[in-house]
Short mmCIF file of C-alpha atoms in Angstrom, two decimals:
data_model
loop_
_atom_site.label_atom_id
_atom_site.label_comp_id
_atom_site.label_asym_id
_atom_site.label_seq_id
_atom_site.Cartn_x
_atom_site.Cartn_y
_atom_site.Cartn_z
CA MET A 303 -29.97 67.75 -54.34
CA SER A 304 -31.26 64.45 -52.97
CA SER A 305 -34.09 62.76 -54.81
CA ASN A 306 -36.31 63.06 -51.71
CA ARG A 307 -35.79 66.83 -51.51
CA LYS A 308 -36.39 67.15 -55.24
CA GLY A 309 -39.57 65.05 -54.96
CA ASP A 310 -40.79 67.20 -52.06
CA ARG A 311 -40.15 70.36 -54.10
CA ARG A 312 -42.02 68.91 -57.07
CA GLU A 313 -44.98 67.98 -54.84
CA ARG A 314 -45.08 71.53 -53.46
CA GLU A 315 -45.05 72.87 -57.05
CA LEU A 316 -48.06 70.68 -57.87
CA VAL A 317 -49.88 71.81 -54.71
CA ASN A 318 -49.27 75.46 -55.64
CA GLU A 319 -50.49 74.95 -59.22
CA LEU A 320 -53.68 73.26 -58.00
CA ASP A 321 -54.22 76.05 -55.46
CA GLU A 322 -53.84 78.69 -58.19
CA ALA A 323 -56.41 76.78 -60.27
CA GLY A 324 -58.99 77.19 -57.48
CA PHE A 325 -58.67 73.83 -55.74
CA ALA A 326 -58.56 73.31 -52.00
CA VAL A 327 -55.39 71.29 -51.78
CA MET A 328 -53.04 69.75 -49.26
CA ARG A 329 -49.91 67.71 -49.32
CA ALA A 330 -50.32 64.66 -47.14
CA PRO A 331 -47.47 65.09 -44.66
CA ALA A 332 -47.75 61.44 -43.66
CA SER A 333 -47.18 60.06 -47.14
CA GLY A 334 -44.08 57.97 -47.50
CA SER A 335 -42.56 56.56 -44.34
CA ALA A 336 -44.12 58.78 -41.67
CA THR A 337 -47.08 56.51 -40.99
CA GLU A 338 -48.24 52.92 -41.26
CA ARG A 339 -51.17 54.06 -43.39
CA ASP A 340 -50.70 54.44 -47.12
CA LEU A 341 -51.80 57.95 -48.04
CA PRO A 342 -51.61 59.76 -51.38
CA ASP A 343 -49.09 62.57 -51.80
CA VAL A 344 -51.72 65.22 -52.59
CA LEU A 345 -55.45 65.65 -51.96
CA ALA A 346 -57.30 68.26 -54.01
CA GLY A 347 -60.91 69.24 -54.62
CA ASP A 348 -62.94 72.11 -56.00
CA GLY A 349 -66.36 71.18 -54.62
CA GLU A 350 -67.25 69.19 -57.72
CA VAL A 351 -64.27 66.97 -58.39
CA PHE A 352 -61.86 65.47 -55.86
CA TYR A 353 -58.47 63.91 -56.55
CA ALA A 354 -56.15 61.64 -54.58
CA ILE A 355 -52.79 62.00 -56.32
CA GLU A 356 -49.58 60.01 -56.14
CA ALA A 357 -46.85 62.31 -57.54
CA LYS A 358 -43.60 61.07 -59.08
CA SER A 359 -40.83 62.91 -60.86
CA SER A 360 -37.76 61.89 -62.83
CA SER A 361 -34.82 63.43 -64.65
CA GLY A 362 -35.70 61.41 -67.73
CA ASP A 363 -35.64 57.75 -66.79
CA PRO A 364 -38.95 55.89 -66.75
CA ILE A 365 -40.96 56.30 -63.56
CA TYR A 366 -41.84 53.09 -61.74
CA LEU A 367 -44.50 52.56 -59.10
CA THR A 368 -44.96 49.39 -57.11
CA GLY A 369 -48.19 47.48 -57.34
CA GLU A 370 -48.67 48.19 -53.62
CA GLU A 371 -48.38 51.97 -54.15
CA VAL A 372 -51.02 51.93 -56.87
CA GLU A 373 -53.34 49.59 -54.97
CA ALA A 374 -53.10 51.78 -51.85
CA LEU A 375 -53.91 54.90 -53.92
CA VAL A 376 -56.95 53.27 -55.53
CA TYR A 377 -58.15 51.96 -52.15
CA PHE A 378 -57.79 55.35 -50.46
CA ALA A 379 -59.41 57.23 -53.36
CA ARG A 380 -62.39 54.87 -53.44
CA ASN A 381 -62.97 55.18 -49.69
CA PHE A 382 -62.44 58.94 -49.71
CA GLY A 383 -64.72 59.53 -52.70
CA ALA A 384 -61.93 60.91 -54.89
CA LYS A 385 -60.56 60.10 -58.33
CA ALA A 386 -57.20 58.34 -58.17
CA ARG A 387 -54.52 59.91 -60.35
CA ILE A 388 -50.83 59.27 -60.88
CA ALA A 389 -49.04 62.57 -61.57
CA VAL A 390 -45.70 62.37 -63.37
CA ARG A 391 -43.23 65.11 -64.14
CA PHE A 392 -40.02 64.78 -66.08
CA ASP A 393 -37.33 67.47 -65.95
CA ARG A 394 -38.13 70.46 -68.18
CA GLU A 395 -41.66 69.12 -68.79
CA ASP A 396 -45.07 69.82 -67.27
CA TRP A 397 -47.14 67.54 -65.06
CA TYR A 398 -49.09 64.77 -66.76
CA PHE A 399 -51.81 62.71 -65.12
CA PHE A 400 -52.95 59.12 -65.53
CA HIS A 401 -55.77 57.01 -64.18
CA PRO A 402 -54.06 54.02 -62.54
CA GLY A 403 -55.82 51.64 -64.93
CA ASP A 404 -54.17 53.38 -67.89
CA LEU A 405 -50.61 52.70 -66.75
CA TYR A 406 -48.34 50.09 -68.32
CA THR A 407 -48.07 47.03 -66.07
CA THR A 408 -44.73 45.24 -65.96
CA ASP A 409 -44.34 41.46 -65.84
CA GLY A 410 -43.59 41.81 -62.12
CA GLY A 411 -46.89 43.53 -61.36
CA ASN A 412 -45.44 47.03 -61.03
CA TYR A 413 -46.28 50.07 -63.12
CA ARG A 414 -44.18 52.18 -65.49
CA VAL A 415 -44.53 55.54 -67.23
CA LYS A 416 -42.02 56.52 -69.91
CA LYS A 417 -41.47 60.17 -70.81
CA GLU A 418 -42.72 59.61 -74.38
CA THR A 419 -45.91 58.00 -73.02
CA ALA A 420 -46.51 60.89 -70.63
CA LEU A 421 -46.16 63.48 -73.39
CA ALA A 422 -48.29 61.55 -75.91
CA GLU A 423 -51.01 60.05 -73.71
CA GLY A 424 -51.04 61.83 -70.35
CA GLU A 425 -53.74 64.26 -69.33
CA ASP A 426 -52.19 67.71 -69.00
CA PHE A 427 -52.82 70.12 -66.13
CA ALA A 428 -55.44 72.18 -68.00
CA GLU A 429 -57.41 69.02 -68.75
CA LEU A 430 -57.17 67.84 -65.14
CA VAL A 431 -58.57 71.09 -63.73
CA GLY A 432 -61.26 71.36 -66.41
CA ASP A 433 -59.81 74.29 -68.38
CA SER A 434 -59.61 72.33 -71.65
CA GLU A 435 -60.40 69.01 -73.23
CA ARG A 436 -58.08 66.78 -75.18
CA VAL A 437 -58.78 66.71 -78.90
CA THR A 438 -57.42 63.74 -80.77
CA LEU A 439 -57.31 62.99 -84.48
CA ASP A 440 -60.24 60.63 -83.90
CA ASP A 441 -62.33 63.63 -82.77
CA VAL A 442 -61.66 65.62 -85.96
CA GLU A 443 -63.75 64.83 -89.02
#
């Protein structure tokens, strides 16, 4: 399966999960190369919180995003009134979400998410949709 088809399937999975969680959600059909405008992959909102999401998936290698991709997401989200999120999914793992400012920046000005980082530091789906909150060792007395 080509990486584009796999990415499309993963985006549809995310859209369906958000829909099942009660969000109005759409996949931006013009994301990627279909338009001159830089649009996020997914838009989702539940009347209280709105997300502009750039979704990336990988078989296990680190996920890289260009500085331009992240800047375009932040710009769109700000103008749309949404929260910008980078969604990453590694094979046989769930989706994890990051605020763009929390991503590792490479020397070349791009962004990287390793699988270990996603599992340890990423916001999981339940946290994103407000079904749970992350509890860290710092929160426990």
